[in-house]
Each structure stands twice: as structure tokens, then as C-alpha cells.
Coordinates of C-alpha atoms in Angstrom, one line a residue:
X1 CA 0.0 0.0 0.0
X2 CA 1.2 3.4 -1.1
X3 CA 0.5 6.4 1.2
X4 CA 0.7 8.8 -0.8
X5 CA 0.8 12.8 -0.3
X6 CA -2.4 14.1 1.2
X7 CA -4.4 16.9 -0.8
X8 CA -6.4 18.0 1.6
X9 CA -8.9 19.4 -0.4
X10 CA -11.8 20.2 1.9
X11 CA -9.5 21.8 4.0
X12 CA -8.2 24.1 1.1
X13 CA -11.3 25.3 0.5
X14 CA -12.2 26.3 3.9
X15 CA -8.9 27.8 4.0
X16 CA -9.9 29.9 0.5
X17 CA -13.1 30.8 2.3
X18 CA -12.0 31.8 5.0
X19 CA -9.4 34.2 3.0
X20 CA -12.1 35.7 1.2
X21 CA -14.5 36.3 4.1
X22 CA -11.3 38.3 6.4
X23 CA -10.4 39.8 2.9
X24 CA -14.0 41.2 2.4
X25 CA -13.7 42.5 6.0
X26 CA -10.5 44.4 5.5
X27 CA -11.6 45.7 2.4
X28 CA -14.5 47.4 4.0
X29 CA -13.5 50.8 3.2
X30 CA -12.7 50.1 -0.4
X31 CA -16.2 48.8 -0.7
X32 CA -17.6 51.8 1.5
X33 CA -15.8 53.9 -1.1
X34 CA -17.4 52.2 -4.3
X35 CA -20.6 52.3 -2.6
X36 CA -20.4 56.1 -2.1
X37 CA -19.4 56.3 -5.6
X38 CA -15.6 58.0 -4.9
X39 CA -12.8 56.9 -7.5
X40 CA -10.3 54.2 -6.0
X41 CA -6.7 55.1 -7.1
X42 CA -5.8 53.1 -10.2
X43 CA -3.2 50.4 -9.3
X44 CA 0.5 50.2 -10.4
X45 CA 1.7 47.7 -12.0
X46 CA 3.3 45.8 -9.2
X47 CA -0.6 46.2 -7.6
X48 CA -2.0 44.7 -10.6
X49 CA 0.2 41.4 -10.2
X50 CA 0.1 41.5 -6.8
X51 CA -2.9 38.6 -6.7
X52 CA -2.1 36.9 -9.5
X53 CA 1.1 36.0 -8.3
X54 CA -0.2 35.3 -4.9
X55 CA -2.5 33.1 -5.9
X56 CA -0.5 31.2 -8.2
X57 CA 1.9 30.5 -5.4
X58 CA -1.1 29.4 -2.6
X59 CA -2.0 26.0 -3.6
X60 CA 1.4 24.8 -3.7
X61 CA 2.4 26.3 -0.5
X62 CA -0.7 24.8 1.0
X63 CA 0.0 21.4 -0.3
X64 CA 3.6 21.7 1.5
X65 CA 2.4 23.0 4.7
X66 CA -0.5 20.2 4.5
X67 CA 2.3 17.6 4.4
X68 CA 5.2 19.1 5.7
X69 CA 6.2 16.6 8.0
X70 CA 6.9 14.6 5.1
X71 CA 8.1 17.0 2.6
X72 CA 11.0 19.2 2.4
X73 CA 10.7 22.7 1.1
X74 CA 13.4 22.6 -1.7
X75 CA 10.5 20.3 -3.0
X76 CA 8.8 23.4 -4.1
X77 CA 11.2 25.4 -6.1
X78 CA 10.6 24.4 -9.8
X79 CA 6.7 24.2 -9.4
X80 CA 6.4 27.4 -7.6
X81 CA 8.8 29.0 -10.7
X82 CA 7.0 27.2 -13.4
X83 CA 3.5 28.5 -11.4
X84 CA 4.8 32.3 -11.5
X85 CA 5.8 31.9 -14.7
X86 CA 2.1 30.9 -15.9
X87 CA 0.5 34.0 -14.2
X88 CA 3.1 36.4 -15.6
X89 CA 2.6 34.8 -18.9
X90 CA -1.3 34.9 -18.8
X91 CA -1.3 38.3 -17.2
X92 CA 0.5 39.7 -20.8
X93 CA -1.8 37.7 -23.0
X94 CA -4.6 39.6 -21.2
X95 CA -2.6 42.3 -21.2
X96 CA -1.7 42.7 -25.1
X97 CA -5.8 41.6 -26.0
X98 CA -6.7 44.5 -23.5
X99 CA -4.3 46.7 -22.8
X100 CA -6.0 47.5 -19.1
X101 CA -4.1 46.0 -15.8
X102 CA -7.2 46.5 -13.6
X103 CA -8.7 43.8 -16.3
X104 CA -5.5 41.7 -17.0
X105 CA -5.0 41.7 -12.9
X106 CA -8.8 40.3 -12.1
X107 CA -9.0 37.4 -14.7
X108 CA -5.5 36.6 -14.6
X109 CA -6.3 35.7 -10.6
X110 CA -9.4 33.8 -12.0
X111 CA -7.6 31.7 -14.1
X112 CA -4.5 30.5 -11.6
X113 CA -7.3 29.8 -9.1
X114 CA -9.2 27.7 -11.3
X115 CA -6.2 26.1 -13.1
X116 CA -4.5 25.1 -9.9
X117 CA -7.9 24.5 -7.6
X118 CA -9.8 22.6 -10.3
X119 CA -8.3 19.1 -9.3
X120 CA -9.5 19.8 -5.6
X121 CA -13.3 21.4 -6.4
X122 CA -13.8 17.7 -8.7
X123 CA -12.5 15.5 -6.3
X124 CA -15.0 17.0 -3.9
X125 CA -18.2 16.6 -6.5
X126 CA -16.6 13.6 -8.1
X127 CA -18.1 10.8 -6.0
X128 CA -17.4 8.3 -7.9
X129 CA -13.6 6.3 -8.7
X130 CA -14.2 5.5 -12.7
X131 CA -12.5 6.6 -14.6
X132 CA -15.2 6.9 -17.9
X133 CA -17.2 8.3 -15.3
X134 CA -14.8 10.7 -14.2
X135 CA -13.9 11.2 -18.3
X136 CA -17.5 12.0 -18.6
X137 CA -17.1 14.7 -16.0
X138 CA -14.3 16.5 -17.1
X139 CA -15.9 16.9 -20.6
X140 CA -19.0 18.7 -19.2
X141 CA -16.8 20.8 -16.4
X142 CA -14.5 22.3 -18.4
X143 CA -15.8 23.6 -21.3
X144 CA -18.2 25.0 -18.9
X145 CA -16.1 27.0 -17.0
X146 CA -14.8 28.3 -20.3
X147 CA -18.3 29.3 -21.0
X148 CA -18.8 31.3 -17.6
X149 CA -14.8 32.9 -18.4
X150 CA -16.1 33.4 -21.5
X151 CA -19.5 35.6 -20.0
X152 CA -17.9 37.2 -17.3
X153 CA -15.2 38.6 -19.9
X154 CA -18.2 39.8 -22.4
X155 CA -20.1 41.2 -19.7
X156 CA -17.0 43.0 -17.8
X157 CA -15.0 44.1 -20.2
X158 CA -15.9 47.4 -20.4
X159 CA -16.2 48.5 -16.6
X160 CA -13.5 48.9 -14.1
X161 CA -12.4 46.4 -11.9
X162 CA -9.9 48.5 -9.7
X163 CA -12.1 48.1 -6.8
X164 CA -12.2 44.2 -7.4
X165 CA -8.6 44.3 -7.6
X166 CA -7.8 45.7 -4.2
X167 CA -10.2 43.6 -2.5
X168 CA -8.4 40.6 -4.4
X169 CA -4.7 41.8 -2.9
X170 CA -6.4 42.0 0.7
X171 CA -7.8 38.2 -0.1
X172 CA -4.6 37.2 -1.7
X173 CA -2.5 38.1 1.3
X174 CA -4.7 36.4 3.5
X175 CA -4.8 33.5 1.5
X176 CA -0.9 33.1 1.5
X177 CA -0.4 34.0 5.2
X178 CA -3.0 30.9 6.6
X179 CA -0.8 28.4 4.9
X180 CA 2.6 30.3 5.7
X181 CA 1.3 30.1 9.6
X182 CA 0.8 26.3 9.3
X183 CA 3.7 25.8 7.2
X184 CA 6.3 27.8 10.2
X185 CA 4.5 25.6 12.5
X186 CA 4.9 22.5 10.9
X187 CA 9.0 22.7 10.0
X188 CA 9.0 23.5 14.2
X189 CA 7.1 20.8 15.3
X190 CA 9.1 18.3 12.8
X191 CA 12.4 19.6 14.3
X192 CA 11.1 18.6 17.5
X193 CA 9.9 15.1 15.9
X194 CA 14.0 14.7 14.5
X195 CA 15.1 15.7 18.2
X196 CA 12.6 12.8 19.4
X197 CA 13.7 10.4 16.9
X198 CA 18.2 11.1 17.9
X199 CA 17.2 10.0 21.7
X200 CA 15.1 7.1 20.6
X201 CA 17.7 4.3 22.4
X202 CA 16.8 1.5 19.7
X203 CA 18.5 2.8 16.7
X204 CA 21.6 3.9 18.5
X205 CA 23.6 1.2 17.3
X206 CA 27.5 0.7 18.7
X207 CA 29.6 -0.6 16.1
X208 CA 32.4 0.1 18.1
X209 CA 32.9 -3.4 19.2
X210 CA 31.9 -5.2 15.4
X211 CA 34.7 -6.6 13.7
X212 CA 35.2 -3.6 10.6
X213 CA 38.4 -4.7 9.8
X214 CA 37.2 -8.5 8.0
X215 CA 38.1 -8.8 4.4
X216 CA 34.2 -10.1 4.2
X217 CA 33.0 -7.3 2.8
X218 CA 30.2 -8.4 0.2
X219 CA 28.4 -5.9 -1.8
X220 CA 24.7 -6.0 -0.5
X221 CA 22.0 -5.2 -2.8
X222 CA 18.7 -4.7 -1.0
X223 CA 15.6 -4.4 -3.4
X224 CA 11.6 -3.8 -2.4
X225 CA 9.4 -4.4 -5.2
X226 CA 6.0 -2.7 -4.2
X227 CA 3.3 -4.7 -4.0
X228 CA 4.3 -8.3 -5.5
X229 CA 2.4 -11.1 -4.2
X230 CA 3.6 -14.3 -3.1
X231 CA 2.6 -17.4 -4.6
X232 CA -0.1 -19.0 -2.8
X233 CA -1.8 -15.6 -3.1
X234 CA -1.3 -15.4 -7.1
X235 CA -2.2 -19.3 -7.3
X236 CA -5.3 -18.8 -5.3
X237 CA -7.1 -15.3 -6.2
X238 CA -5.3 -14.7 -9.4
X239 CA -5.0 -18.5 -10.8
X240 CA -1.5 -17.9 -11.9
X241 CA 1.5 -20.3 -11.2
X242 CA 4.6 -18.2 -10.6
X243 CA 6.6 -21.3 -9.9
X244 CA 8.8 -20.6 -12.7
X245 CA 10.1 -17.7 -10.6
X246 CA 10.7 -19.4 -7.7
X247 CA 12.0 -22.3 -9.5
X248 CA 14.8 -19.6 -10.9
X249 CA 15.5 -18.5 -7.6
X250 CA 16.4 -21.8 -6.5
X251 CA 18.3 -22.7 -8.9
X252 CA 20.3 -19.7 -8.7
X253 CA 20.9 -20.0 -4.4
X254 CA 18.4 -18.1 -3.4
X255 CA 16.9 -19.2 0.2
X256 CA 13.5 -18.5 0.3
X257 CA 11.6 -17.6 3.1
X258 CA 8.0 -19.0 2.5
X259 CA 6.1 -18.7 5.5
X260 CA 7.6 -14.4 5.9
X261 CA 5.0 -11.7 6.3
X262 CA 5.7 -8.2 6.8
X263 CA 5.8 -6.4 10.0
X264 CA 3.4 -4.0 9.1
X265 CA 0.9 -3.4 6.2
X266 CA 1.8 -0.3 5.1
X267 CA 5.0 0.4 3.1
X268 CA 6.5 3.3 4.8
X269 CA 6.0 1.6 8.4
X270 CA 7.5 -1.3 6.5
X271 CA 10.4 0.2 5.2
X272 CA 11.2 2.4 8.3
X273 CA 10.9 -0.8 10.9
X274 CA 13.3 -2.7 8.0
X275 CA 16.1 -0.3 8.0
X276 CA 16.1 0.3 11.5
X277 CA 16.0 -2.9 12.5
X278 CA 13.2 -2.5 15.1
X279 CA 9.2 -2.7 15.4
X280 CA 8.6 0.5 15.6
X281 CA 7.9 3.1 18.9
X282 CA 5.7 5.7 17.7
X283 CA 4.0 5.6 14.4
X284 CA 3.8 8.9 13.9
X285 CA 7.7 9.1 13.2
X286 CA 8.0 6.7 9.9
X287 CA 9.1 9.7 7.9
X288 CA 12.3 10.6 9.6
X289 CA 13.3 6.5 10.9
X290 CA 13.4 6.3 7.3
X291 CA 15.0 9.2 5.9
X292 CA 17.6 8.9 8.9
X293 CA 18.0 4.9 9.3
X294 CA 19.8 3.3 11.5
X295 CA 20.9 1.0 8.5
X296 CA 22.6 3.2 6.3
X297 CA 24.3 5.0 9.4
X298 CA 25.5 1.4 10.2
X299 CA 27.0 0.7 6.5
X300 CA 29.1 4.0 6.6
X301 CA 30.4 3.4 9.7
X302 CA 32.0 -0.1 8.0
X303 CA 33.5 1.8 5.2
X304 CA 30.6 0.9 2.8
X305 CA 29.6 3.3 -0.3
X306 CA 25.9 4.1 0.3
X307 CA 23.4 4.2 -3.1
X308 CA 19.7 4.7 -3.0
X309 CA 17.8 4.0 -6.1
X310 CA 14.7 6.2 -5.5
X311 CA 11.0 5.5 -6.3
X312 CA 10.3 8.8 -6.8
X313 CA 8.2 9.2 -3.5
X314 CA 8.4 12.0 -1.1
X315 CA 8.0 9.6 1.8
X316 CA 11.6 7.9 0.8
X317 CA 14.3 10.2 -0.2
X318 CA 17.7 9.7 1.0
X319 CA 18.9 12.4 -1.0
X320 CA 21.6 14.1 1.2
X321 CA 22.1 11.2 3.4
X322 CA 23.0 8.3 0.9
X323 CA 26.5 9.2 -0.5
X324 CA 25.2 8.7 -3.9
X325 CA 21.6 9.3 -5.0
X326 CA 20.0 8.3 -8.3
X327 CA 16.5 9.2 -9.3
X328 CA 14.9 9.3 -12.7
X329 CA 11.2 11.1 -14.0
X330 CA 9.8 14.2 -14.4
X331 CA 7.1 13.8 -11.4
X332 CA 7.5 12.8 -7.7
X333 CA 5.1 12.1 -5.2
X334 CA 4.5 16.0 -4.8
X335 CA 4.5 17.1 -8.4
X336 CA 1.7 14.2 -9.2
X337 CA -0.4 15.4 -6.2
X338 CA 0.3 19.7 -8.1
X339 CA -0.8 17.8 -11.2
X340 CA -4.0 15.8 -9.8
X341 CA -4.7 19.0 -7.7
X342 CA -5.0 21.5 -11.0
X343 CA -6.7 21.2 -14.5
X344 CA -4.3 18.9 -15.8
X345 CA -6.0 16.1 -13.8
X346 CA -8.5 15.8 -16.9
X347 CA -5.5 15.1 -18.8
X348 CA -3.3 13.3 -16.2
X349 CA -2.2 10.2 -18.5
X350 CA -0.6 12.0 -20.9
X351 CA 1.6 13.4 -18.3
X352 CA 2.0 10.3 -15.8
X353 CA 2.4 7.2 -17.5
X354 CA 5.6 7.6 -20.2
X355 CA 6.7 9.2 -16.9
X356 CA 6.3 6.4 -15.0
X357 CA 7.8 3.3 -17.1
X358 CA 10.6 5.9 -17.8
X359 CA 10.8 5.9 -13.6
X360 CA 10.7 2.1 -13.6
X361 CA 13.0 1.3 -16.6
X362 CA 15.7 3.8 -16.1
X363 CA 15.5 2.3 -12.0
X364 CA 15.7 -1.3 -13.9
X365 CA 18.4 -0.4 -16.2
X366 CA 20.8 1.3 -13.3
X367 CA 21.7 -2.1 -12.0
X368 CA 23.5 -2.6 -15.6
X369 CA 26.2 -0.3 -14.2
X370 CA 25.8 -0.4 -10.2
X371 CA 27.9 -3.4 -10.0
X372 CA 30.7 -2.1 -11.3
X373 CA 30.9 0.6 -8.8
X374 CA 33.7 0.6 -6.5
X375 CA 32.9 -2.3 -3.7
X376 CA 32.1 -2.4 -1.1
X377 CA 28.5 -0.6 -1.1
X378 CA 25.4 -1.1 -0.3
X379 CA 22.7 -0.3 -3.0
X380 CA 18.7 0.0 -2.0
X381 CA 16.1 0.4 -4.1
X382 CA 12.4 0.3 -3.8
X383 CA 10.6 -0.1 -7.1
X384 CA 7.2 1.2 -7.4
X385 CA 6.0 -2.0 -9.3
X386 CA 3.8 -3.6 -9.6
X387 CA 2.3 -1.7 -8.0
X388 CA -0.5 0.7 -9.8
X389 CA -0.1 2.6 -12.0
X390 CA -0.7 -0.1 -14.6
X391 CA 1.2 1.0 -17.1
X392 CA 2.8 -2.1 -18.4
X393 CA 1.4 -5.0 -20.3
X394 CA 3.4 -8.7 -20.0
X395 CA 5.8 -8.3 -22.5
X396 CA 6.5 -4.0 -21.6
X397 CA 4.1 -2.6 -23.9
X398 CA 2.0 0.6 -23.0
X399 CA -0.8 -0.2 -21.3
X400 CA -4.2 0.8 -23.0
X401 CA -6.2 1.8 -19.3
X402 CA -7.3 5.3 -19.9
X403 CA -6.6 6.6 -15.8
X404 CA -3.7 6.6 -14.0
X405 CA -3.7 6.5 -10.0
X406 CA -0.6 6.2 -7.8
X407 CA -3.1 6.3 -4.6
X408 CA -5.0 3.2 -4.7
X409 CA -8.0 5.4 -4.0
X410 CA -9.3 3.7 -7.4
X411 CA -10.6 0.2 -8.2
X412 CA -9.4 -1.8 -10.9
X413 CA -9.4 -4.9 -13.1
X414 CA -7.0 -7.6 -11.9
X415 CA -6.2 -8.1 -15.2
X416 CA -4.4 -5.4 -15.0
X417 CA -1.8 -6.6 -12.1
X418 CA -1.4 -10.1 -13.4
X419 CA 0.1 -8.1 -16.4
X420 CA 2.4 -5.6 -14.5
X421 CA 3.3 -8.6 -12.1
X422 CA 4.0 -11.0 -15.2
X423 CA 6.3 -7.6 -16.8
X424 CA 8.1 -7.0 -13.7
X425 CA 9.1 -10.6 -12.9
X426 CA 11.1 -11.2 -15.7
X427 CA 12.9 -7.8 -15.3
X428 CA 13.3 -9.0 -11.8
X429 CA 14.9 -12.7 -13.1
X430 CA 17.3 -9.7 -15.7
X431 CA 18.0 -7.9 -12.2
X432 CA 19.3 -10.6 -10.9
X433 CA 21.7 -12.3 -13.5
X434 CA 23.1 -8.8 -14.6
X435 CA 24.0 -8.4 -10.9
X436 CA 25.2 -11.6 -10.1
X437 CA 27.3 -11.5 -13.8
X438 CA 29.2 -8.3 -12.9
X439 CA 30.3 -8.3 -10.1
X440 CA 33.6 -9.2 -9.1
X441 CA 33.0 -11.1 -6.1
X442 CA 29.7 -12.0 -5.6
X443 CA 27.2 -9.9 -3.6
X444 CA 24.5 -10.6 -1.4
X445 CA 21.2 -9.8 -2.5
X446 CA 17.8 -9.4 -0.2
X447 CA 15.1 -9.8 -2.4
X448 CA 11.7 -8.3 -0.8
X449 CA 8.1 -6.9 -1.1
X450 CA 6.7 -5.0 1.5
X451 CA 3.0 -6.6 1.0
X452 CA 0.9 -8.5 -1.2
X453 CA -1.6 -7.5 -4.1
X454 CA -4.0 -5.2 -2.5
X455 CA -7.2 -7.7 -2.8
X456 CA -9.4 -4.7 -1.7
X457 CA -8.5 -2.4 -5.2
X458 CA -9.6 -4.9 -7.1
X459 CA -13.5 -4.8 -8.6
X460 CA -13.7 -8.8 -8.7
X461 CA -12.9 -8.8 -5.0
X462 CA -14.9 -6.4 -3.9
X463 CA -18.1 -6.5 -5.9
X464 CA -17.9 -10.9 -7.2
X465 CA -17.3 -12.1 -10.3
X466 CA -18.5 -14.5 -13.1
X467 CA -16.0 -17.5 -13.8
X468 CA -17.4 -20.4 -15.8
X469 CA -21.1 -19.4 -15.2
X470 CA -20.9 -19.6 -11.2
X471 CA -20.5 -16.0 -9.6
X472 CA -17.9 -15.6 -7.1
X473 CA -19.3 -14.0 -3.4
X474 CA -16.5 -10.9 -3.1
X475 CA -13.7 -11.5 -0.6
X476 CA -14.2 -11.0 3.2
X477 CA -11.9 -8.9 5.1
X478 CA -9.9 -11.9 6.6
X479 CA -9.4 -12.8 3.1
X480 CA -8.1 -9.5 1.8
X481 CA -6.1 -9.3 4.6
X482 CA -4.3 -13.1 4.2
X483 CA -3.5 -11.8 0.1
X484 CA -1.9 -8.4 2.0
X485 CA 0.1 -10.4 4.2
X486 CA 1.3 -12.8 1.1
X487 CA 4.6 -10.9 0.4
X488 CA 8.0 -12.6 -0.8
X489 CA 11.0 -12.7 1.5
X490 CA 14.4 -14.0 -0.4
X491 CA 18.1 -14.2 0.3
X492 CA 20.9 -14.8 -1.9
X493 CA 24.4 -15.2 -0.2
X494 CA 27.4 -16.4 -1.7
X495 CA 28.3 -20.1 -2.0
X496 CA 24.8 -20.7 -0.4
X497 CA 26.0 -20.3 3.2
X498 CA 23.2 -20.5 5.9
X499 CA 23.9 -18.1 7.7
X500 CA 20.7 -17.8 10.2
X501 CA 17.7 -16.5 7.7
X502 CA 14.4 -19.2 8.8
X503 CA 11.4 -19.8 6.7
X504 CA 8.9 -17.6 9.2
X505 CA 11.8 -14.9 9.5
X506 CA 10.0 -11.2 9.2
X507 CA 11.8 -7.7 7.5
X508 CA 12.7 -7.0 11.0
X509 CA 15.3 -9.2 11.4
X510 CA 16.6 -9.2 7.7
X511 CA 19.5 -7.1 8.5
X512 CA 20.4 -7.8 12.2
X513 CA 21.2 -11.6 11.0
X514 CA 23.5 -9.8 8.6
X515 CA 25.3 -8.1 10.5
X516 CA 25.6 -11.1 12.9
X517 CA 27.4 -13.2 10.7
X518 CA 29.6 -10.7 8.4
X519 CA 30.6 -8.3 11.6
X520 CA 30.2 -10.3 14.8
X521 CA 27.4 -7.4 15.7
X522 CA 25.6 -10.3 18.3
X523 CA 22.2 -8.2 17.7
X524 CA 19.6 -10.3 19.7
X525 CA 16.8 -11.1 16.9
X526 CA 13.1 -9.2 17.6
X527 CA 9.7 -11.4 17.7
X528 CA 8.5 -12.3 14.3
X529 CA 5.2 -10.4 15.0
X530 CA 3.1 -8.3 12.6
X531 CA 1.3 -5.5 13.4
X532 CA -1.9 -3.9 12.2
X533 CA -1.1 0.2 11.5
X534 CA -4.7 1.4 12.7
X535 CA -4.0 1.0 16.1
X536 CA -0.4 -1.1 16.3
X537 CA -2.4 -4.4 17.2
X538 CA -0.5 -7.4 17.0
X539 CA -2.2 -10.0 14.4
X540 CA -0.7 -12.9 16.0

């Protein structure tokens, strides 16, 4: 399951509302003033873009102080430029048809409040998750709001709108300053959550006392690929035999772990209680465990050379604290959530998916060169796949599904999985002989996903199916919960040592057995337990 970055769109619009009604009240004398029939003084130009630019900058900063605790503001930069850069462009298009700023000012705010809004307004009047509904939608929304710009331009053309435009700066100013409050607020209470996070005892590992100096040194490749379901779940509610995969895996010295289940049903939780070794204290601090892991911390304390091969999510970026950092694509986590927030949601796909097999391939087609990096290091990559969107068919071809959805707020075929599962599983089996090919001495790879198929996305599951004219009752919630909990666990160590990895073994444990045998670290191993993220319940 991908958590993704939180729009927050009812909250935006009280937040617009409540901007417009303090606006109106400090604008009472401007409105006194038109009322009484006195003449406003005309604006200068830097009045005139004063709103425009505001509120071409709101949204975004709105989205960052909505999610700040998992976002860092350098995230901003190129959408706020490229945002500025639409108003200023849109305010001289009015500008040259018009020649008036009063006029230019007024619907050039219009336009970056609707372009940038839209994607929040139809989430809240789109009740529905199809996408030919949705299509449907879109077709009747927009061109009426071009019809109402349209009117409003006809019918306004001619009067002044300096009054209209002062009372927009007061609203604009507001509007920025609610999020900017929230925002301040937020990067405090996060450095707080950071200070927490340094005196939690757990991950405050002493290496002091390992044995660094052994010429056992492997490379160690550690790869999450999100979402892939183990086989008894693929046999059972899929009807496909991956036994050919396993079959390779075998035969090339994997050991794996059949009767593993992850920790924790979510991927962050999953990934931060993995590279910290622990189950994890306070749920509420995923974002930095992960971004500050006791794992990587570990591995340049041995002299290893760090590399994260990033997703592309917001929620994983080891940017700054990896020693090398390779990511790929147009859109992260943040810019798809600008994108889905604005107009361009009506035309997302042509944006997203080429985006997203670029993301996956270029990630795919890294580990042709990783190997020969200098050695040792330790490479981690978590691959969005296949994990929706589906964008590839079983042999790599574009997908033909006309909506794209990183959230798994949508419901699908499982058609489409079985494809993207089939797709990624040979690049897996490519993965894995390219890596084992060139390096030197060979590496050890941990082969992981942090959950199953997501049974509940998937409209068979949830609403019954037909299969050789008897219907299928949809899943229960024990049953969607067993496919979530049907992930694959795998180790590959040279000259197929056992070196302590059991068939129940959880994530948690992964690297603390590691470390045990290539660094005589004596970590004590954790209960096998797995935990439910509502309320941290053990399922056992």
C-alpha cells in the first residue's frame, strides 16, 4: 500500500473561504468607497500582479504546509517557478488583447485559481472512482467553465475592476499567510519530531565493538518491489502459477523464506521498521526512521559506499544522506499530487504514464552499471511495481487503461496486475543475473516486497465475479487481509551459506542476521510479530 501525499482538499477550500470572508472584512473601506461612488486610485503595475502572483503561489504552498512533515521545502522550487511563470505569462496575454491591468489583474487571478484548484473542487463533487465516469465529468466541467470565463469577460470588459482588484490583494494576502502560519509551525514541530527520533535508544547502534576490519566485505544489494504477491496468493485469487520464478530462484541460491509476512501493512512503516532494525515506537515518526535509518548509518560506519535508487516518493528520499543518490522522472510524489490538484487532472495520463515506465526502466536499467561501482557498497532500491499505475502489459508494452492513479484510492481490473506482475518478474529474473554477472566477487542480495496484491482495489474482490457461469461471493476482510500479508522474502548469499535466515523470518530481522554473521554485531533477533497500523495491534 502506497501512502501517498495528502491533498487536503476540503481543507483548502475552507482555508480559501476563510481568506475571502477576512479579505472582504479588511476591504471594508474600499467597498464603502465604491458604494459612495468615490474613485479608488488606479493600481501600479506591481498592484495589478500582486494577486495573481499570490494566488499562483497558494496552492502549492498549501500542499507543502499540508504535508510538511513529510516533505521538504526545496520540493517546491521548480513548481512554484513554473506557477509564477504561468500567471506572468497569462497576465500579458490579457494584457496585449486588452491593454488595461485593472482587467489583466482580475481574470489573470481567475484563471490560476481555477487552473490550480480545479483538481481539488472535482475531487470533492466527483463521488465516484471510474475513470469513464470521471472522463465523462471532465468533458462537461471544463468547457463550462470556459463558458462562464467566457461571460464574465463579455459582460465585464468594459467596466473597471480596480475596486475588485484591491479587494483581491487583501484576499490574496490572507490566503498566503494561513498556509505560511501552518507551514512555520509545521517545519517546528518536525524539528522537534528529529530531536525525538536522535534520543530514541533503539537505533543507536554501537559498532564500536563489530569486527570492521574483515576482508568479508560483500556488496549487499537490498531491493523492495512494491506490491508483489507471493505465490499462494497469485495461485489462489489470481490463478497464476509463478513457480517458474521461484524455480529460478532456487536454482540460482536463493533461500526463500515462505512462510515471511511483513511487519506491518503499510510500506513506509515497513520500510522504516526494516532499515532500523526494530518494530517501531511511535507511528507517527515513519518519515524521519526512514530518511535517517539506522541501517545506512551502520553501513558507513564499516566503510561501505551508500546508493539509494529512488521511487520517486516524497515519503523515501535519502537524498543528502545516501553518499550517492539516483533518481529518474519528471514527477515525484508531490508534483503528481500539483498535477492531480489543477486542471491537468482531466488530462493526467498524458503526463503520468511515459513518466512512470521511464521511472521504472531507467531504475531497472541502473543495476547494468551499479555493479561495477567501487565495492564495497550497499545499493537500496524500492521499485514502485507492480504496483499501480498499470502501465505495463506482459511483455513491456504501453498499457491501453485510460486513468492513472498512484493512490489506490481507485478500483481496478486484476487483469491489469497479473500483467504488470507478469512484466516486472522477468525484469526481476534480468536484475538478478546482470547483478550476479558483474560483479567481481559476488554480492549478497535481499530480495523483498513489502505486502501482497492489494485484494481490496480490485473490482472482482470487492463487488464478485462470473468464472465459468458460477459468480464468485466478493472477498471477506480476513481474506483481503491473508492476500496483503502474502509478500516474498528472499536471500541470496554467496556459496549458499546459511547463515541464520528461517522460513517464518520477518523484514525486522533481515539485516540484524547480517550483520551477525559478516561483523560479529551479536544483535539479539526481535519477535517475528506483525502488526496492524490502525492502532499497532499485533495479528498474531
Amino acid at each position: 500500500m502506497l501512502l501517498h501525499i495528502h491533498p487536503g482538499s476540503a481543507k483548502l477550500m475552507y482555508q480559501l473561504l476563510a481568506a475571502i470572508f477576512i479579505g472582504l472584512i479588511l476591504s471594508y473601506k474600499i467597498i464603502i468607497s465604491e458604494m459612495e461612488k468615490k474613485k479608488n486610485p488606479p493600481p501600479s503595475l506591481l498592484s495589478s500582479l500582486l494577486s495573481p502572483l499570490l494566488f499562483s503561489i497558494f496552492p502549492i504552498l498549501f500542499l507543502l504546509a499540508n504535508n510538511i512533515k513529510r516533505l521538504s521545502t526545496g520540493e517546491i522550487m521548480a513548481p512554484l517557478m513554473v506557477s509564477i511563470c504561468t500567471a506572468i505569462f497569462i497576465y500579458l496575454l490579457h494584457f496585449l488583447f486588452t491593454r488595461r491591468h485593472d482587467l489583466s489583474s482580475f481574470f489573470t487571478s481567475m484563471c490560476m485559481l481555477i487552473f490550480l484548484c480545479y483538481g481539488h473542487v472535482f475531487r470533492l463533487i466527483n463521488g465516484s472512482h471510474d475513470p469513464v465516469e470521471a472522463f465523462i465529468r471532465h468533458r462537461t466541467l471544463i468547457p463550462l467553465l470556459f463558458l462562464i470565463y467566457g461571460l464574465l469577460f463579455y459582460l465585464l470588459r468594459k467596466k473597471s475592476l480596480i475596486t475588485a482588484n484591491h479587494i483581491l490583494n487583501r484576499i490574496s494576502i490572507v490566503t498566503l499567510i494561513i498556509p505560511l502560519f501552518f507551514l512555520v509551525t509545521g517545519i517546528f514541530e518536525k524539528r522537534k519530531i528529529s530531536t525525538r527520533i536522535s534520543s530514541i535508544p533503539e537505533i543507536k547502534y554501537d559498532v564500536t565493538s563489530w569486527n570492521k576490519q574483515t576482508n568479508d566485505k560483500p556488496d549487499i544489494y537490498y531491493l523492495i518491489f512494491d506490491g508483489y504477491g507471493g505465490k499462494e496468493v497469485m495461485k489462489k485469487h489470481f490463478d497464476y502459477d509463478n513457480s517458474a520464478f521461484y524455480n529460478f530462484l532456487y536454482a540460482k541460491g536463493f533461500q526463500v523464506l515462505e512462510k515471511s509476512r511483513p511487519n506491518y501493512l503499510g510500506t513506509f512503516y515497513y520500510i522504516a521498521s526494516t532499515l532500523n532494525m526494530m518494530h517501531l515506537p511511535d507511528m507517527k515518526k515513519w518519515y524521519e526512521l526512514i530518511n535517517r535509518n539506522a541501517v545506512f548509518s551502520i553501513f558507513k560506519k564499516l566503510g561501505y559506499h551508500t546508493i539509494h535508487v529512488s521511487s520517486g516518493t516524497s515519503n523515501v528520499n535519502l537524498e543528502g544522506y545516501a553518499d550517492e543518490y539516483i533518481e529518474k522522472g519528471m514527477f515525484n510524489e508531490f508534483r503528481y499530487t500539483l498535477l492531480e490538484s489543477s486542471v491537468l487532472l482531466a488530462i493526467e495520463k498524458f503526463f503520468v504514464v511515459e513518466d512512470f515506465r521511464t521511472k521504472i526502466l531507467y531504475t531497472l536499467d541502473e543495476f547494468s552499471i551499479i555493479p561495477e561501482k567501487p565495492s564495497p557498497k550497499f545499493v537500496f532500491a524500492h521499485i514502485l511495481c507492480p504496483h499501480v499505475p498499470f502501465v505495463f502489459g506482459k511483455n513491456g508494452e504501453k498499457n491501453s487503461t485510460t486513468h492513472v492513479d498512484i493512490t489506490n484510492r481507485g478500483k481496478y481490473k486484476k487483469e491489469l496486475y497479473i500483467n504488470q506482475y507478469i512484466f516486472i518478474t522477468k525484469k526481476i529474473m534480468e536484475v538478478i543475473e546482470i547483478i550476479l554477472n558483474k560483479s567481481g566477487k559476488k554480492p549478497v542480495i535481499l530480495l523483498q516486497s513489502d505486502h501482497g496484491p492489494p485484494l481490496g482495489s480490485f473490482i472482482e474482490f470487492t463487488e464478485g465475479e462470473i468464472v465459468n457461469d458460477k459468480f464468485n461471493e466478493p472477498l471477506s476482510f480476513k481474506e483481503i487481509l491473508e492476500g496483503s500479508l502474502n509478500n516474498i522474502n528472499a536471500v541470496y548469499i554467496p556459496e549458499n551459506k546459511k547463515i541464520g535466515y528461517y522460513d517464518s523470518m520477518t523484514a525486522v530481522n533481515t539485516f540484524r542476521v547480517l550483520f551477525n554473521h559478516y561483523f560479529d554485531a551479536g544483535l539479539p533477533l526481535l519477535e517475528d510479530s506483525v502488526h496492524w497500523v490502525g492502532d499497532v495491534k499485533n495479528l498474531d
